[in-house]
mmCIF file of C-alpha atoms in Angstrom:
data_model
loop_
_atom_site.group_PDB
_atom_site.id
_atom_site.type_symbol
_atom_site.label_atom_id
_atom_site.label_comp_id
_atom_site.label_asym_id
_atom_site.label_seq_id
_atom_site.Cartn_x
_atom_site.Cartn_y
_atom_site.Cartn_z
ATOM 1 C CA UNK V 13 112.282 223.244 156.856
ATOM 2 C CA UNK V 14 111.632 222.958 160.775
ATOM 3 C CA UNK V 15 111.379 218.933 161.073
ATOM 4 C CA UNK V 16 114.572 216.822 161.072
ATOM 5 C CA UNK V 17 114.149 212.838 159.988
ATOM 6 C CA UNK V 18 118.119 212.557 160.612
ATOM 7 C CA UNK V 19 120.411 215.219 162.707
ATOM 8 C CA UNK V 20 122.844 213.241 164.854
ATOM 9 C CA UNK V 21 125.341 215.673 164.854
ATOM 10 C CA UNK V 22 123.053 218.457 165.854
ATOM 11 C CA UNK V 23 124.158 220.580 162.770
ATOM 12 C CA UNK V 24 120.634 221.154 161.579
ATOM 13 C CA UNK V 25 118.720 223.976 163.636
ATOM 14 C CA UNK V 26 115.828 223.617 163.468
ATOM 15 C CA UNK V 27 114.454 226.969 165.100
ATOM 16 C CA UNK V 28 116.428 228.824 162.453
ATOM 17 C CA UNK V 29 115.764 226.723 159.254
ATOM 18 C CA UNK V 30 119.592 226.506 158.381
ATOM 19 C CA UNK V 31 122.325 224.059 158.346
ATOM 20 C CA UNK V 32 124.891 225.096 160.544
ATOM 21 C CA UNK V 33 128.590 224.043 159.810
ATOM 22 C CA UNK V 34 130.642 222.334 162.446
ATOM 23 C CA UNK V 35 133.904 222.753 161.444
ATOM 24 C CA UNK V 36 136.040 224.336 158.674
ATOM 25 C CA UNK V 37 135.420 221.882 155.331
ATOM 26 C CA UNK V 38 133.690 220.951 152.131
ATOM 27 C CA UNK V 39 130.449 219.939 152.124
ATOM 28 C CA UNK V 40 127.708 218.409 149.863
ATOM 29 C CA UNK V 41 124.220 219.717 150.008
ATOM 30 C CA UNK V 42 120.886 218.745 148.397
ATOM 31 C CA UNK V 43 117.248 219.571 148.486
ATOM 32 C CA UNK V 44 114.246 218.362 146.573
ATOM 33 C CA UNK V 45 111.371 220.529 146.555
ATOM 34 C CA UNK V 46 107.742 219.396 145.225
ATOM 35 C CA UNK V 47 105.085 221.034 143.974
ATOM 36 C CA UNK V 48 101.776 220.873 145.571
ATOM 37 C CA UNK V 49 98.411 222.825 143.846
ATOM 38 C CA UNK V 50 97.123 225.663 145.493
ATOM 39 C CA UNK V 51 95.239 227.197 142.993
ATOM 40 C CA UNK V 52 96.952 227.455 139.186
ATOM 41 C CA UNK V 53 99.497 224.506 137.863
ATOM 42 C CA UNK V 54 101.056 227.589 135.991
ATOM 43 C CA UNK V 55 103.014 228.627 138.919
ATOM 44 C CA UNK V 56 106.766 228.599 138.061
ATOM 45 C CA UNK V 57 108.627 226.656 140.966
ATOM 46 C CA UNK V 58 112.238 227.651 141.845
ATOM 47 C CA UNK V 59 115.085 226.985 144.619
ATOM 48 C CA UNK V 60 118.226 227.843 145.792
ATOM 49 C CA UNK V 61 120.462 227.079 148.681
ATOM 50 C CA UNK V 62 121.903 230.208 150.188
ATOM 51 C CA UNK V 63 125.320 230.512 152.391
ATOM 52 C CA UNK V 64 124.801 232.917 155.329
ATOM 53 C CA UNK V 65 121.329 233.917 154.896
ATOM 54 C CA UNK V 66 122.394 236.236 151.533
ATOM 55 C CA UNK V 67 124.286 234.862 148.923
ATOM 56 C CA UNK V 68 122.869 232.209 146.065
ATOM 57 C CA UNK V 69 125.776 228.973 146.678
ATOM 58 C CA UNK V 70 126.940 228.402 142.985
ATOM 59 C CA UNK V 71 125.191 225.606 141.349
ATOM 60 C CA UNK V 72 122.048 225.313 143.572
ATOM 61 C CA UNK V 73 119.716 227.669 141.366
ATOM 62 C CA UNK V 74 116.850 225.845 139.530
ATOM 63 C CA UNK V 75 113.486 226.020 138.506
ATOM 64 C CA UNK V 76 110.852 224.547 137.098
ATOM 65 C CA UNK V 77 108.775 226.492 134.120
ATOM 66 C CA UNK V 78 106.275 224.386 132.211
ATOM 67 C CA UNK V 79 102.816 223.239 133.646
ATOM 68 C CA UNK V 80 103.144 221.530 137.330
ATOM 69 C CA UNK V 81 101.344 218.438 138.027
ATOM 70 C CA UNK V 82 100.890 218.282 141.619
ATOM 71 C CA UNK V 83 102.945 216.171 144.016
ATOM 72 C CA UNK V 84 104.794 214.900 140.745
ATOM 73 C CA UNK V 85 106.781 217.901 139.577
ATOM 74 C CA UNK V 86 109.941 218.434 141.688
ATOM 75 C CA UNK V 87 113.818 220.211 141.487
ATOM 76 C CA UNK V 88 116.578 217.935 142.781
ATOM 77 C CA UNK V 89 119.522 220.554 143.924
ATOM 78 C CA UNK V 90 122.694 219.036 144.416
ATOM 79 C CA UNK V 91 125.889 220.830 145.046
ATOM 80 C CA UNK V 92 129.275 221.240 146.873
ATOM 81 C CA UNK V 93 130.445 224.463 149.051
ATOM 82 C CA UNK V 94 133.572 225.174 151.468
ATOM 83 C CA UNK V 95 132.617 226.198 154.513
ATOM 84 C CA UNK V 96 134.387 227.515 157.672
ATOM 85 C CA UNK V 97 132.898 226.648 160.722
ATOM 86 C CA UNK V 98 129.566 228.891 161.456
ATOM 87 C CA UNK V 99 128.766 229.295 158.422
ATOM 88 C CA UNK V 100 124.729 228.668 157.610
ATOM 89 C CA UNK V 101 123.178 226.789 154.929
ATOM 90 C CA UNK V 102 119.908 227.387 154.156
ATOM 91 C CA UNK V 103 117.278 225.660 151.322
ATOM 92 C CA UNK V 104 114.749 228.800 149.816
ATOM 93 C CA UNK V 105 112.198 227.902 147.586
ATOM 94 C CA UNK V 106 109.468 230.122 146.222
ATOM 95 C CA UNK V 107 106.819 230.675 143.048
ATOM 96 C CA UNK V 108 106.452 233.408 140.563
ATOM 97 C CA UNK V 109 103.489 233.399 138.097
ATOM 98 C CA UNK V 110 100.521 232.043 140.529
ATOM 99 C CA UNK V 111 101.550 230.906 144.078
ATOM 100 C CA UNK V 112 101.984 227.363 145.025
ATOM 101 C CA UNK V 113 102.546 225.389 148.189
ATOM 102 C CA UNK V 114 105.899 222.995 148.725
ATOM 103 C CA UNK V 115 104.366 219.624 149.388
ATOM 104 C CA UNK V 116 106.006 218.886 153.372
ATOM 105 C CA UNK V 117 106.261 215.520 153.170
ATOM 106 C CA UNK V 118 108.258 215.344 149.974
ATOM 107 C CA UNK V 119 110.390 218.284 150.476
ATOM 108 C CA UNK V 120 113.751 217.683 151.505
ATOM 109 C CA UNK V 121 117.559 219.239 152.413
ATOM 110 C CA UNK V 122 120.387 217.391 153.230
ATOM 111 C CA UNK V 123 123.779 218.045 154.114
ATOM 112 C CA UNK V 124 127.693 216.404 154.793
ATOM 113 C CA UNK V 125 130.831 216.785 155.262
ATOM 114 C CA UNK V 126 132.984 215.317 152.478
ATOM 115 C CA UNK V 127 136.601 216.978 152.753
#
């Protein structure tokens, strides 16, 4: 993720391909990623939203494992994290099986403060 459609409050950055948190809180988060063909629709499509660049932010892991059908198949991630202020989010998505590509223009992370 290097393109922002929405980042008034400058949280996103954009050089570093994380979410950067403001100020002490809870936040939501979401992501969609979708599958585009490279070569095999066997590839087996997963994400994950990570918290400081290492650990997997509870509820975020999923993936897809049946046949893809290209620039239809997708994962929705939705969940909720506290964070203190500094603190990165960041979407990863990658294939196991055959490799893949994440379709750009339908691949999406969002972010915002709720508490």
């Amino acid at each position: 993720m290097n393109n922002t459609d929405y980042n008034d409050q400058g949280t996103f950055d954009a050089a570093n391909n994380h979410f950067v948190a403001p100020v002490d809180g809870t936040y939501l988060f979401g992501a969609t990623l979708m599958y585009k063909i490279n070569a095999s629709a066997t590839a087996r499509m997963r994400g994950r939203l990570v918290l400081n660049g290492t650990t997997e932010i509870r509820g975020s892991l999923g993936e897809i494992s049946a046949t893809h059908v290209s620039l239809a198949t997708a994962i929705w991630l939705q969940t909720m994290v506290p964070l203190t202020a500094g603190d990165t989010v960041e979407l990863q998505g990658y294939f196991r099986v055959a490799d893949g590509y994440f379709a750009a223009d339908h691949t999406s992370f969002w972010g915002c403060k709720i508490g």
